Amino acid sequence: MQKKGQVTVFVIVGIIILLVAGLFFFAKNYYGYGIEPKVYIQGPLNSIKNEITKCVDEIISPSINLISNQGGSKNPTKYRLYESKNVKYLCQNIPNEEKCLNSMDPLQKVESQLQEELQDKLKSCISKDLLESKRGYTITNPNLKVNAKILQENILFEIDYPITIEKDGVTQKLSRINREIPDTPLGYLYNAAYDIVNSHSKHGNFEQLIYMLQKKGRIIIQVDKPYPDIIYILNKKDSNFKFMFAIEGEE
């Protein structure tokens, strides 16, 4: 009986030790007890950064393509529905005139359209659960800001989301995320679109072949004429990236 009693005591003590050890490891991993705050909050900060990076990589190309396929606009108000795309009129019809009214936005406006599109998509992509204060730390969630710079051959993005995590007086801030998207000659094609629109607004037409020869084959211009409008599809040679826009005609 005495031996059985000793065994029982040892079993109970063992269970208690396991429970205490389990609680210790749980508290250590879940609440960061026994871990330096700077080290502990780096974990959730890295999770947030990885989530944002994943979202950026998933949505950045579709966002660029949406803008470039719709004449440089996120939600154009005056457009031609073409191949399920709302292709913006960059030159609007003037009644009883061959010429049209140039309504092309400056490149900075296209950049702002890209910024808005990416910001909206990022906000819905990032898991809200990651941005909640919990487990002994506090998250400050400021406004998300995206900057876009359209160059001749590529597009630069800067995602500034200065989220801070604080635990026991120690604070860490999320650094900016930068992305360069190669083979996106939106700046180059937008300049060509300006030449085309300018010709239509001044002369009422555009000499497609002459222009392509002047550019020495560096740009490919496709033209479609769904009555009464004109659709232009621009590609740079050896690139799959395209820019589309419409010229409004008169019925």
PDB file of N, CA and C in Angstrom, residues 3-105:
ATOM      1  N   LYS A   3       3.891   1.543  -1.188  1.00  0.00           N
ATOM      2  CA  LYS A   3       4.511   1.733  -2.512  1.00  0.00           C
ATOM      3  C   LYS A   3       3.511   2.322  -3.497  1.00  0.00           C
ATOM      4  N   LYS A   4       2.251   1.800  -3.415  1.00  0.00           N
ATOM      5  CA  LYS A   4       1.216   2.326  -4.316  1.00  0.00           C
ATOM      6  C   LYS A   4       0.980   3.812  -4.038  1.00  0.00           C
ATOM      7  N   GLY A   5       1.003   4.161  -2.763  1.00  0.00           N
ATOM      8  CA  GLY A   5       0.810   5.563  -2.395  1.00  0.00           C
ATOM      9  C   GLY A   5       1.923   6.437  -2.924  1.00  0.00           C
ATOM     10  N   GLN A   6       3.177   5.913  -2.846  1.00  0.00           N
ATOM     11  CA  GLN A   6       4.319   6.667  -3.363  1.00  0.00           C
ATOM     12  C   GLN A   6       4.215   6.860  -4.875  1.00  0.00           C
ATOM     13  N   VAL A   7       3.798   5.780  -5.558  1.00  0.00           N
ATOM     14  CA  VAL A   7       3.635   5.857  -7.020  1.00  0.00           C
ATOM     15  C   VAL A   7       2.598   6.910  -7.379  1.00  0.00           C
ATOM     16  N   THR A   8       1.493   6.892  -6.629  1.00  0.00           N
ATOM     17  CA  THR A   8       0.419   7.863  -6.883  1.00  0.00           C
ATOM     18  C   THR A   8       0.923   9.291  -6.701  1.00  0.00           C
ATOM     19  N   VAL A   9       1.687   9.497  -5.631  1.00  0.00           N
ATOM     20  CA  VAL A   9       2.247  10.833  -5.376  1.00  0.00           C
ATOM     21  C   VAL A   9       3.160  11.261  -6.518  1.00  0.00           C
ATOM     22  N   PHE A  10       4.035  10.322  -6.965  1.00  0.00           N
ATOM     23  CA  PHE A  10       4.950  10.634  -8.070  1.00  0.00           C
ATOM     24  C   PHE A  10       4.179  10.986  -9.347  1.00  0.00           C
ATOM     25  N   VAL A  11       3.095  10.235  -9.603  1.00  0.00           N
ATOM     26  CA  VAL A  11       2.283  10.497 -10.800  1.00  0.00           C
ATOM     27  C   VAL A  11       1.666  11.889 -10.724  1.00  0.00           C
ATOM     28  N   ILE A  12       1.114  12.200  -9.539  1.00  0.00           N
ATOM     29  CA  ILE A  12       0.484  13.515  -9.362  1.00  0.00           C
ATOM     30  C   ILE A  12       1.515  14.636  -9.523  1.00  0.00           C
ATOM     31  N   VAL A  13       2.677  14.434  -8.882  1.00  0.00           N
ATOM     32  CA  VAL A  13       3.744  15.438  -8.997  1.00  0.00           C
ATOM     33  C   VAL A  13       4.179  15.599 -10.452  1.00  0.00           C
ATOM     34  N   GLY A  14       4.291  14.459 -11.159  1.00  0.00           N
ATOM     35  CA  GLY A  14       4.685  14.504 -12.569  1.00  0.00           C
ATOM     36  C   GLY A  14       3.680  15.275 -13.409  1.00  0.00           C
ATOM     37  N   ILE A  15       2.398  15.009 -13.140  1.00  0.00           N
ATOM     38  CA  ILE A  15       1.343  15.717 -13.885  1.00  0.00           C
ATOM     39  C   ILE A  15       1.409  17.216 -13.611  1.00  0.00           C
ATOM     40  N   ILE A  16       1.613  17.555 -12.324  1.00  0.00           N
ATOM     41  CA  ILE A  16       1.706  18.975 -11.964  1.00  0.00           C
ATOM     42  C   ILE A  16       2.885  19.642 -12.667  1.00  0.00           C
ATOM     43  N   ILE A  17       4.033  18.923 -12.680  1.00  0.00           N
ATOM     44  CA  ILE A  17       5.220  19.469 -13.354  1.00  0.00           C
ATOM     45  C   ILE A  17       4.941  19.692 -14.839  1.00  0.00           C
ATOM     46  N   LEU A  18       4.288  18.710 -15.474  1.00  0.00           N
ATOM     47  CA  LEU A  18       3.952  18.843 -16.896  1.00  0.00           C
ATOM     48  C   LEU A  18       3.010  20.013 -17.135  1.00  0.00           C
ATOM     49  N   LEU A  19       2.014  20.157 -16.250  1.00  0.00           N
ATOM     50  CA  LEU A  19       1.065  21.266 -16.396  1.00  0.00           C
ATOM     51  C   LEU A  19       1.760  22.613 -16.247  1.00  0.00           C
ATOM     52  N   VAL A  20       2.633  22.700 -15.239  1.00  0.00           N
ATOM     53  CA  VAL A  20       3.368  23.951 -15.018  1.00  0.00           C
ATOM     54  C   VAL A  20       4.269  24.263 -16.211  1.00  0.00           C
ATOM     55  N   ALA A  21       4.967  23.210 -16.693  1.00  0.00           N
ATOM     56  CA  ALA A  21       5.842  23.402 -17.851  1.00  0.00           C
ATOM     57  C   ALA A  21       5.032  23.827 -19.073  1.00  0.00           C
ATOM     58  N   GLY A  22       3.866  23.169 -19.244  1.00  0.00           N
ATOM     59  CA  GLY A  22       3.004  23.514 -20.378  1.00  0.00           C
ATOM     60  C   GLY A  22       2.520  24.946 -20.302  1.00  0.00           C
ATOM     61  N   LEU A  23       2.101  25.356 -19.098  1.00  0.00           N
ATOM     62  CA  LEU A  23       1.646  26.737 -18.909  1.00  0.00           C
ATOM     63  C   LEU A  23       2.778  27.729 -19.148  1.00  0.00           C
ATOM     64  N   PHE A  24       3.986  27.353 -18.732  1.00  0.00           N
ATOM     65  CA  PHE A  24       5.137  28.230 -18.938  1.00  0.00           C
ATOM     66  C   PHE A  24       5.413  28.434 -20.427  1.00  0.00           C
ATOM     67  N   PHE A  25       5.440  27.315 -21.156  1.00  0.00           N
ATOM     68  CA  PHE A  25       5.708  27.429 -22.595  1.00  0.00           C
ATOM     69  C   PHE A  25       4.579  28.149 -23.321  1.00  0.00           C
ATOM     70  N   PHE A  26       3.331  27.920 -22.872  1.00  0.00           N
ATOM     71  CA  PHE A  26       2.193  28.622 -23.468  1.00  0.00           C
ATOM     72  C   PHE A  26       2.322  30.131 -23.241  1.00  0.00           C
ATOM     73  N   ALA A  27       2.620  30.501 -21.990  1.00  0.00           N
ATOM     74  CA  ALA A  27       2.770  31.920 -21.661  1.00  0.00           C
ATOM     75  C   ALA A  27       3.947  32.538 -22.411  1.00  0.00           C
ATOM     76  N   LYS A  28       5.004  31.748 -22.561  1.00  0.00           N
ATOM     77  CA  LYS A  28       6.190  32.247 -23.260  1.00  0.00           C
ATOM     78  C   LYS A  28       5.894  32.492 -24.731  1.00  0.00           C
ATOM     79  N   ASN A  29       5.241  31.512 -25.372  1.00  0.00           N
ATOM     80  CA  ASN A  29       4.982  31.622 -26.803  1.00  0.00           C
ATOM     81  C   ASN A  29       3.819  32.556 -27.123  1.00  0.00           C
ATOM     82  N   TYR A  30       2.784  32.528 -26.290  1.00  0.00           N
ATOM     83  CA  TYR A  30       1.574  33.277 -26.609  1.00  0.00           C
ATOM     84  C   TYR A  30       1.619  34.708 -26.088  1.00  0.00           C
ATOM     85  N   TYR A  31       2.174  34.903 -24.884  1.00  0.00           N
ATOM     86  CA  TYR A  31       2.204  36.238 -24.294  1.00  0.00           C
ATOM     87  C   TYR A  31       3.606  36.843 -24.239  1.00  0.00           C
ATOM     88  N   GLY A  32       4.595  36.051 -24.585  1.00  0.00           N
ATOM     89  CA  GLY A  32       5.948  36.579 -24.616  1.00  0.00           C
ATOM     90  C   GLY A  32       6.622  36.677 -23.269  1.00  0.00           C
ATOM     91  N   TYR A  33       6.078  35.999 -22.251  1.00  0.00           N
ATOM     92  CA  TYR A  33       6.711  36.032 -20.932  1.00  0.00           C
ATOM     93  C   TYR A  33       8.102  35.402 -21.014  1.00  0.00           C
ATOM     94  N   GLY A  34       9.048  36.109 -20.444  1.00  0.00           N
ATOM     95  CA  GLY A  34      10.411  35.595 -20.446  1.00  0.00           C
ATOM     96  C   GLY A  34      11.170  35.897 -21.723  1.00  0.00           C
ATOM     97  N   ILE A  35      10.506  36.555 -22.680  1.00  0.00           N
ATOM     98  CA  ILE A  35      11.165  36.918 -23.935  1.00  0.00           C
ATOM     99  C   ILE A  35      11.333  38.430 -23.972  1.00  0.00           C
ATOM    100  N   GLU A  36      12.480  38.883 -24.406  1.00  0.00           N
ATOM    101  CA  GLU A  36      12.723  40.317 -24.528  1.00  0.00           C
ATOM    102  C   GLU A  36      11.669  40.930 -25.457  1.00  0.00           C
ATOM    103  N   PRO A  37      10.971  42.007 -25.038  1.00  0.00           N
ATOM    104  CA  PRO A  37       9.891  42.588 -25.846  1.00  0.00           C
ATOM    105  C   PRO A  37      10.290  42.894 -27.285  1.00  0.00           C
ATOM    106  N   LYS A  38      11.503  43.419 -27.485  1.00  0.00           N
ATOM    107  CA  LYS A  38      11.954  43.758 -28.832  1.00  0.00           C
ATOM    108  C   LYS A  38      11.992  42.527 -29.725  1.00  0.00           C
ATOM    109  N   VAL A  39      12.399  41.406 -29.146  1.00  0.00           N
ATOM    110  CA  VAL A  39      12.462  40.151 -29.904  1.00  0.00           C
ATOM    111  C   VAL A  39      11.061  39.609 -30.142  1.00  0.00           C
ATOM    112  N   TYR A  40      10.215  39.664 -29.120  1.00  0.00           N
ATOM    113  CA  TYR A  40       8.871  39.080 -29.216  1.00  0.00           C
ATOM    114  C   TYR A  40       8.000  39.784 -30.258  1.00  0.00           C
ATOM    115  N   ILE A  41       7.994  41.134 -30.259  1.00  0.00           N
ATOM    116  CA  ILE A  41       7.104  41.852 -31.183  1.00  0.00           C
ATOM    117  C   ILE A  41       7.604  41.818 -32.622  1.00  0.00           C
ATOM    118  N   GLN A  42       8.850  41.370 -32.811  1.00  0.00           N
ATOM    119  CA  GLN A  42       9.348  41.241 -34.179  1.00  0.00           C
ATOM    120  C   GLN A  42       8.589  40.152 -34.928  1.00  0.00           C
ATOM    121  N   GLY A  43       8.088  39.143 -34.179  1.00  0.00           N
ATOM    122  CA  GLY A  43       7.334  38.054 -34.806  1.00  0.00           C
ATOM    123  C   GLY A  43       6.064  38.533 -35.477  1.00  0.00           C
ATOM    124  N   PRO A  44       5.138  39.189 -34.734  1.00  0.00           N
ATOM    125  CA  PRO A  44       3.930  39.693 -35.382  1.00  0.00           C
ATOM    126  C   PRO A  44       4.210  40.762 -36.431  1.00  0.00           C
ATOM    127  N   LEU A  45       5.270  41.559 -36.231  1.00  0.00           N
ATOM    128  CA  LEU A  45       5.612  42.578 -37.228  1.00  0.00           C
ATOM    129  C   LEU A  45       6.024  41.924 -38.543  1.00  0.00           C
ATOM    130  N   ASN A  46       6.812  40.847 -38.452  1.00  0.00           N
ATOM    131  CA  ASN A  46       7.206  40.115 -39.657  1.00  0.00           C
ATOM    132  C   ASN A  46       5.997  39.477 -40.337  1.00  0.00           C
ATOM    133  N   SER A  47       5.050  38.980 -39.543  1.00  0.00           N
ATOM    134  CA  SER A  47       3.836  38.378 -40.112  1.00  0.00           C
ATOM    135  C   SER A  47       3.035  39.411 -40.901  1.00  0.00           C
ATOM    136  N   ILE A  48       2.929  40.622 -40.346  1.00  0.00           N
ATOM    137  CA  ILE A  48       2.211  41.697 -41.038  1.00  0.00           C
ATOM    138  C   ILE A  48       2.932  42.075 -42.328  1.00  0.00           C
ATOM    139  N   LYS A  49       4.257  42.216 -42.255  1.00  0.00           N
ATOM    140  CA  LYS A  49       5.022  42.585 -43.446  1.00  0.00           C
ATOM    141  C   LYS A  49       4.909  41.514 -44.523  1.00  0.00           C
ATOM    142  N   ASN A  50       4.980  40.250 -44.132  1.00  0.00           N
ATOM    143  CA  ASN A  50       4.845  39.158 -45.099  1.00  0.00           C
ATOM    144  C   ASN A  50       3.467  39.162 -45.752  1.00  0.00           C
ATOM    145  N   GLU A  51       2.432  39.454 -44.954  1.00  0.00           N
ATOM    146  CA  GLU A  51       1.068  39.511 -45.481  1.00  0.00           C
ATOM    147  C   GLU A  51       0.922  40.646 -46.492  1.00  0.00           C
ATOM    148  N   ILE A  52       1.450  41.823 -46.153  1.00  0.00           N
ATOM    149  CA  ILE A  52       1.370  42.969 -47.065  1.00  0.00           C
ATOM    150  C   ILE A  52       2.151  42.682 -48.340  1.00  0.00           C
ATOM    151  N   THR A  53       3.345  42.114 -48.193  1.00  0.00           N
ATOM    152  CA  THR A  53       4.169  41.786 -49.360  1.00  0.00           C
ATOM    153  C   THR A  53       3.458  40.794 -50.270  1.00  0.00           C
ATOM    154  N   LYS A  54       2.839  39.782 -49.674  1.00  0.00           N
ATOM    155  CA  LYS A  54       2.095  38.787 -50.457  1.00  0.00           C
ATOM    156  C   LYS A  54       0.937  39.447 -51.211  1.00  0.00           C
ATOM    157  N   CYS A  55       0.208  40.310 -50.523  1.00  0.00           N
ATOM    158  CA  CYS A  55      -0.921  40.998 -51.154  1.00  0.00           C
ATOM    159  C   CYS A  55      -0.445  41.894 -52.298  1.00  0.00           C
ATOM    160  N   VAL A  56       0.636  42.632 -52.064  1.00  0.00           N
ATOM    161  CA  VAL A  56       1.176  43.513 -53.107  1.00  0.00           C
ATOM    162  C   VAL A  56       1.525  42.709 -54.352  1.00  0.00           C
ATOM    163  N   ASP A  57       2.237  41.597 -54.159  1.00  0.00           N
ATOM    164  CA  ASP A  57       2.654  40.774 -55.297  1.00  0.00           C
ATOM    165  C   ASP A  57       1.465  40.158 -56.034  1.00  0.00           C
ATOM    166  N   GLU A  58       0.376  39.904 -55.308  1.00  0.00           N
ATOM    167  CA  GLU A  58      -0.806  39.308 -55.935  1.00  0.00           C
ATOM    168  C   GLU A  58      -1.609  40.314 -56.748  1.00  0.00           C
ATOM    169  N   ILE A  59      -1.687  41.544 -56.285  1.00  0.00           N
ATOM    170  CA  ILE A  59      -2.631  42.490 -56.896  1.00  0.00           C
ATOM    171  C   ILE A  59      -1.984  43.567 -57.754  1.00  0.00           C
ATOM    172  N   ILE A  60      -0.665  43.701 -57.701  1.00  0.00           N
ATOM    173  CA  ILE A  60      -0.041  44.832 -58.373  1.00  0.00           C
ATOM    174  C   ILE A  60      -0.155  44.745 -59.899  1.00  0.00           C
ATOM    175  N   SER A  61       0.093  43.562 -60.472  1.00  0.00           N
ATOM    176  CA  SER A  61      -0.007  43.421 -61.933  1.00  0.00           C
ATOM    177  C   SER A  61      -1.442  43.567 -62.435  1.00  0.00           C
ATOM    178  N   PRO A  62      -2.442  42.902 -61.790  1.00  0.00           N
ATOM    179  CA  PRO A  62      -3.829  43.128 -62.217  1.00  0.00           C
ATOM    180  C   PRO A  62      -4.258  44.589 -62.109  1.00  0.00           C
ATOM    181  N   SER A  63      -3.764  45.300 -61.109  1.00  0.00           N
ATOM    182  CA  SER A  63      -4.118  46.715 -60.948  1.00  0.00           C
ATOM    183  C   SER A  63      -3.545  47.549 -62.088  1.00  0.00           C
ATOM    184  N   ILE A  64      -2.289  47.283 -62.446  1.00  0.00           N
ATOM    185  CA  ILE A  64      -1.663  48.002 -63.560  1.00  0.00           C
ATOM    186  C   ILE A  64      -2.402  47.708 -64.859  1.00  0.00           C
ATOM    187  N   ASN A  65      -2.719  46.433 -65.094  1.00  0.00           N
ATOM    188  CA  ASN A  65      -3.401  46.051 -66.335  1.00  0.00           C
ATOM    189  C   ASN A  65      -4.790  46.668 -66.434  1.00  0.00           C
ATOM    190  N   LEU A  66      -5.494  46.759 -65.305  1.00  0.00           N
ATOM    191  CA  LEU A  66      -6.813  47.389 -65.314  1.00  0.00           C
ATOM    192  C   LEU A  66      -6.712  48.831 -65.790  1.00  0.00           C
ATOM    193  N   ILE A  67      -5.773  49.573 -65.224  1.00  0.00           N
ATOM    194  CA  ILE A  67      -5.609  50.984 -65.583  1.00  0.00           C
ATOM    195  C   ILE A  67      -5.173  51.133 -67.039  1.00  0.00           C
ATOM    196  N   SER A  68      -4.218  50.304 -67.466  1.00  0.00           N
ATOM    197  CA  SER A  68      -3.684  50.445 -68.828  1.00  0.00           C
ATOM    198  C   SER A  68      -4.679  49.997 -69.894  1.00  0.00           C
ATOM    199  N   ASN A  69      -5.576  49.074 -69.552  1.00  0.00           N
ATOM    200  CA  ASN A  69      -6.590  48.619 -70.514  1.00  0.00           C
ATOM    201  C   ASN A  69      -7.808  49.537 -70.572  1.00  0.00           C
ATOM    202  N   GLN A  70      -7.857  50.505 -69.670  1.00  0.00           N
ATOM    203  CA  GLN A  70      -9.003  51.408 -69.624  1.00  0.00           C
ATOM    204  C   GLN A  70      -8.592  52.860 -69.860  1.00  0.00           C
ATOM    205  N   GLY A  71      -7.545  53.036 -70.657  1.00  0.00           N
ATOM    206  CA  GLY A  71      -7.151  54.386 -71.038  1.00  0.00           C
ATOM    207  C   GLY A  71      -6.546  55.205 -69.921  1.00  0.00           C
ATOM    208  N   GLY A  72      -5.982  54.529 -68.914  1.00  0.00           N
ATOM    209  CA  GLY A  72      -5.338  55.238 -67.818  1.00  0.00           C
ATOM    210  C   GLY A  72      -6.276  55.619 -66.695  1.00  0.00           C
ATOM    211  N   SER A  73      -7.456  54.996 -66.651  1.00  0.00           N
ATOM    212  CA  SER A  73      -8.452  55.357 -65.644  1.00  0.00           C
ATOM    213  C   SER A  73      -8.949  54.131 -64.895  1.00  0.00           C
ATOM    214  N   LYS A  74      -9.206  54.310 -63.602  1.00  0.00           N
ATOM    215  CA  LYS A  74      -9.739  53.237 -62.770  1.00  0.00           C
ATOM    216  C   LYS A  74     -11.223  53.018 -63.037  1.00  0.00           C
ATOM    217  N   ASN A  75     -11.978  54.096 -63.040  1.00  0.00           N
ATOM    218  CA  ASN A  75     -13.428  54.038 -63.290  1.00  0.00           C
ATOM    219  C   ASN A  75     -13.819  55.152 -64.259  1.00  0.00           C
ATOM    220  N   PRO A  76     -13.551  54.967 -65.551  1.00  0.00           N
ATOM    221  CA  PRO A  76     -13.887  56.035 -66.507  1.00  0.00           C
ATOM    222  C   PRO A  76     -15.388  56.288 -66.579  1.00  0.00           C
ATOM    223  N   THR A  77     -15.756  57.555 -66.728  1.00  0.00           N
ATOM    224  CA  THR A  77     -17.178  57.904 -66.839  1.00  0.00           C
ATOM    225  C   THR A  77     -17.635  57.935 -68.295  1.00  0.00           C
ATOM    226  N   LYS A  78     -16.711  58.256 -69.195  1.00  0.00           N
ATOM    227  CA  LYS A  78     -17.027  58.255 -70.627  1.00  0.00           C
ATOM    228  C   LYS A  78     -16.117  57.241 -71.304  1.00  0.00           C
ATOM    229  N   TYR A  79     -16.717  56.179 -71.803  1.00  0.00           N
ATOM    230  CA  TYR A  79     -15.911  55.076 -72.310  1.00  0.00           C
ATOM    231  C   TYR A  79     -16.677  54.280 -73.368  1.00  0.00           C
ATOM    232  N   ARG A  80     -15.913  53.442 -74.078  1.00  0.00           N
ATOM    233  CA  ARG A  80     -16.468  52.477 -75.015  1.00  0.00           C
ATOM    234  C   ARG A  80     -16.295  51.091 -74.404  1.00  0.00           C
ATOM    235  N   LEU A  81     -17.381  50.337 -74.308  1.00  0.00           N
ATOM    236  CA  LEU A  81     -17.292  48.954 -73.845  1.00  0.00           C
ATOM    237  C   LEU A  81     -16.707  48.115 -74.975  1.00  0.00           C
ATOM    238  N   TYR A  82     -15.530  47.562 -74.727  1.00  0.00           N
ATOM    239  CA  TYR A  82     -14.805  46.841 -75.781  1.00  0.00           C
ATOM    240  C   TYR A  82     -14.130  45.627 -75.154  1.00  0.00           C
ATOM    241  N   GLU A  83     -14.518  44.446 -75.623  1.00  0.00           N
ATOM    242  CA  GLU A  83     -13.965  43.191 -75.099  1.00  0.00           C
ATOM    243  C   GLU A  83     -14.062  43.150 -73.567  1.00  0.00           C
ATOM    244  N   SER A  84     -15.226  43.522 -73.066  1.00  0.00           N
ATOM    245  CA  SER A  84     -15.543  43.515 -71.627  1.00  0.00           C
ATOM    246  C   SER A  84     -14.720  44.511 -70.821  1.00  0.00           C
ATOM    247  N   LYS A  85     -14.114  45.480 -71.491  1.00  0.00           N
ATOM    248  CA  LYS A  85     -13.336  46.517 -70.810  1.00  0.00           C
ATOM    249  C   LYS A  85     -13.970  47.882 -71.065  1.00  0.00           C
ATOM    250  N   ASN A  86     -13.947  48.730 -70.045  1.00  0.00           N
ATOM    251  CA  ASN A  86     -14.449  50.097 -70.178  1.00  0.00           C
ATOM    252  C   ASN A  86     -13.305  50.993 -70.648  1.00  0.00           C
ATOM    253  N   VAL A  87     -13.155  51.084 -71.971  1.00  0.00           N
ATOM    254  CA  VAL A  87     -12.014  51.793 -72.554  1.00  0.00           C
ATOM    255  C   VAL A  87     -12.349  53.283 -72.655  1.00  0.00           C
ATOM    256  N   LYS A  88     -11.595  54.073 -71.960  1.00  0.00           N
ATOM    257  CA  LYS A  88     -11.887  55.501 -71.837  1.00  0.00           C
ATOM    258  C   LYS A  88     -11.696  56.242 -73.157  1.00  0.00           C
ATOM    259  N   TYR A  89     -12.612  57.185 -73.429  1.00  0.00           N
ATOM    260  CA  TYR A  89     -12.443  58.117 -74.543  1.00  0.00           C
ATOM    261  C   TYR A  89     -11.407  59.160 -74.135  1.00  0.00           C
ATOM    262  N   LEU A  90     -10.290  59.181 -74.858  1.00  0.00           N
ATOM    263  CA  LEU A  90      -9.282  60.208 -74.610  1.00  0.00           C
ATOM    264  C   LEU A  90      -9.466  61.406 -75.524  1.00  0.00           C
ATOM    265  N   CYS A  91     -10.377  61.272 -76.493  1.00  0.00           N
ATOM    266  CA  CYS A  91     -10.736  62.396 -77.356  1.00  0.00           C
ATOM    267  C   CYS A  91     -12.237  62.277 -77.626  1.00  0.00           C
ATOM    268  N   GLN A  92     -12.993  63.303 -77.245  1.00  0.00           N
ATOM    269  CA  GLN A  92     -14.451  63.227 -77.296  1.00  0.00           C
ATOM    270  C   GLN A  92     -15.007  63.925 -78.532  1.00  0.00           C
ATOM    271  N   ASN A  93     -16.092  63.390 -79.004  1.00  0.00           N
ATOM    272  CA  ASN A  93     -16.712  63.872 -80.235  1.00  0.00           C
ATOM    273  C   ASN A  93     -17.151  65.337 -80.131  1.00  0.00           C
ATOM    274  N   ILE A  94     -16.875  66.076 -81.210  1.00  0.00           N
ATOM    275  CA  ILE A  94     -17.410  67.428 -81.396  1.00  0.00           C
ATOM    276  C   ILE A  94     -18.433  67.328 -82.524  1.00  0.00           C
ATOM    277  N   PRO A  95     -19.700  67.603 -82.265  1.00  0.00           N
ATOM    278  CA  PRO A  95     -20.740  67.426 -83.293  1.00  0.00           C
ATOM    279  C   PRO A  95     -20.398  68.141 -84.602  1.00  0.00           C
ATOM    280  N   ASN A  96     -20.579  67.407 -85.699  1.00  0.00           N
ATOM    281  CA  ASN A  96     -20.373  67.927 -87.058  1.00  0.00           C
ATOM    282  C   ASN A  96     -18.926  68.327 -87.339  1.00  0.00           C
ATOM    283  N   GLU A  97     -17.994  67.723 -86.605  1.00  0.00           N
ATOM    284  CA  GLU A  97     -16.565  68.007 -86.810  1.00  0.00           C
ATOM    285  C   GLU A  97     -15.797  66.696 -86.947  1.00  0.00           C
ATOM    286  N   GLU A  98     -14.780  66.696 -87.801  1.00  0.00           N
ATOM    287  CA  GLU A  98     -13.869  65.551 -87.878  1.00  0.00           C
ATOM    288  C   GLU A  98     -12.937  65.532 -86.660  1.00  0.00           C
ATOM    289  N   LYS A  99     -12.619  66.726 -86.193  1.00  0.00           N
ATOM    290  CA  LYS A  99     -11.747  66.839 -85.026  1.00  0.00           C
ATOM    291  C   LYS A  99     -12.506  66.434 -83.761  1.00  0.00           C
ATOM    292  N   CYS A 100     -11.753  66.169 -82.706  1.00  0.00           N
ATOM    293  CA  CYS A 100     -12.368  65.816 -81.421  1.00  0.00           C
ATOM    294  C   CYS A 100     -11.723  66.628 -80.306  1.00  0.00           C
ATOM    295  N   LEU A 101     -12.319  66.573 -79.135  1.00  0.00           N
ATOM    296  CA  LEU A 101     -11.844  67.344 -77.992  1.00  0.00           C
ATOM    297  C   LEU A 101     -10.908  66.485 -77.144  1.00  0.00           C
ATOM    298  N   ASN A 102      -9.662  66.906 -77.061  1.00  0.00           N
ATOM    299  CA  ASN A 102      -8.653  66.173 -76.284  1.00  0.00           C
ATOM    300  C   ASN A 102      -9.030  66.206 -74.798  1.00  0.00           C
ATOM    301  N   SER A 103      -9.309  65.032 -74.239  1.00  0.00           N
ATOM    302  CA  SER A 103      -9.666  64.943 -72.814  1.00  0.00           C
ATOM    303  C   SER A 103      -8.679  64.060 -72.052  1.00  0.00           C
ATOM    304  N   MET A 104      -7.464  64.017 -72.563  1.00  0.00           N
ATOM    305  CA  MET A 104      -6.435  63.154 -71.984  1.00  0.00           C
ATOM    306  C   MET A 104      -5.895  63.756 -70.686  1.00  0.00           C
ATOM    307  N   ASP A 105      -5.789  62.922 -69.662  1.00  0.00           N
ATOM    308  CA  ASP A 105      -5.269  63.370 -68.367  1.00  0.00           C
ATOM    309  C   ASP A 105      -3.743  63.442 -68.394  1.00  0.00           C
TER     310      ASP A 105
END
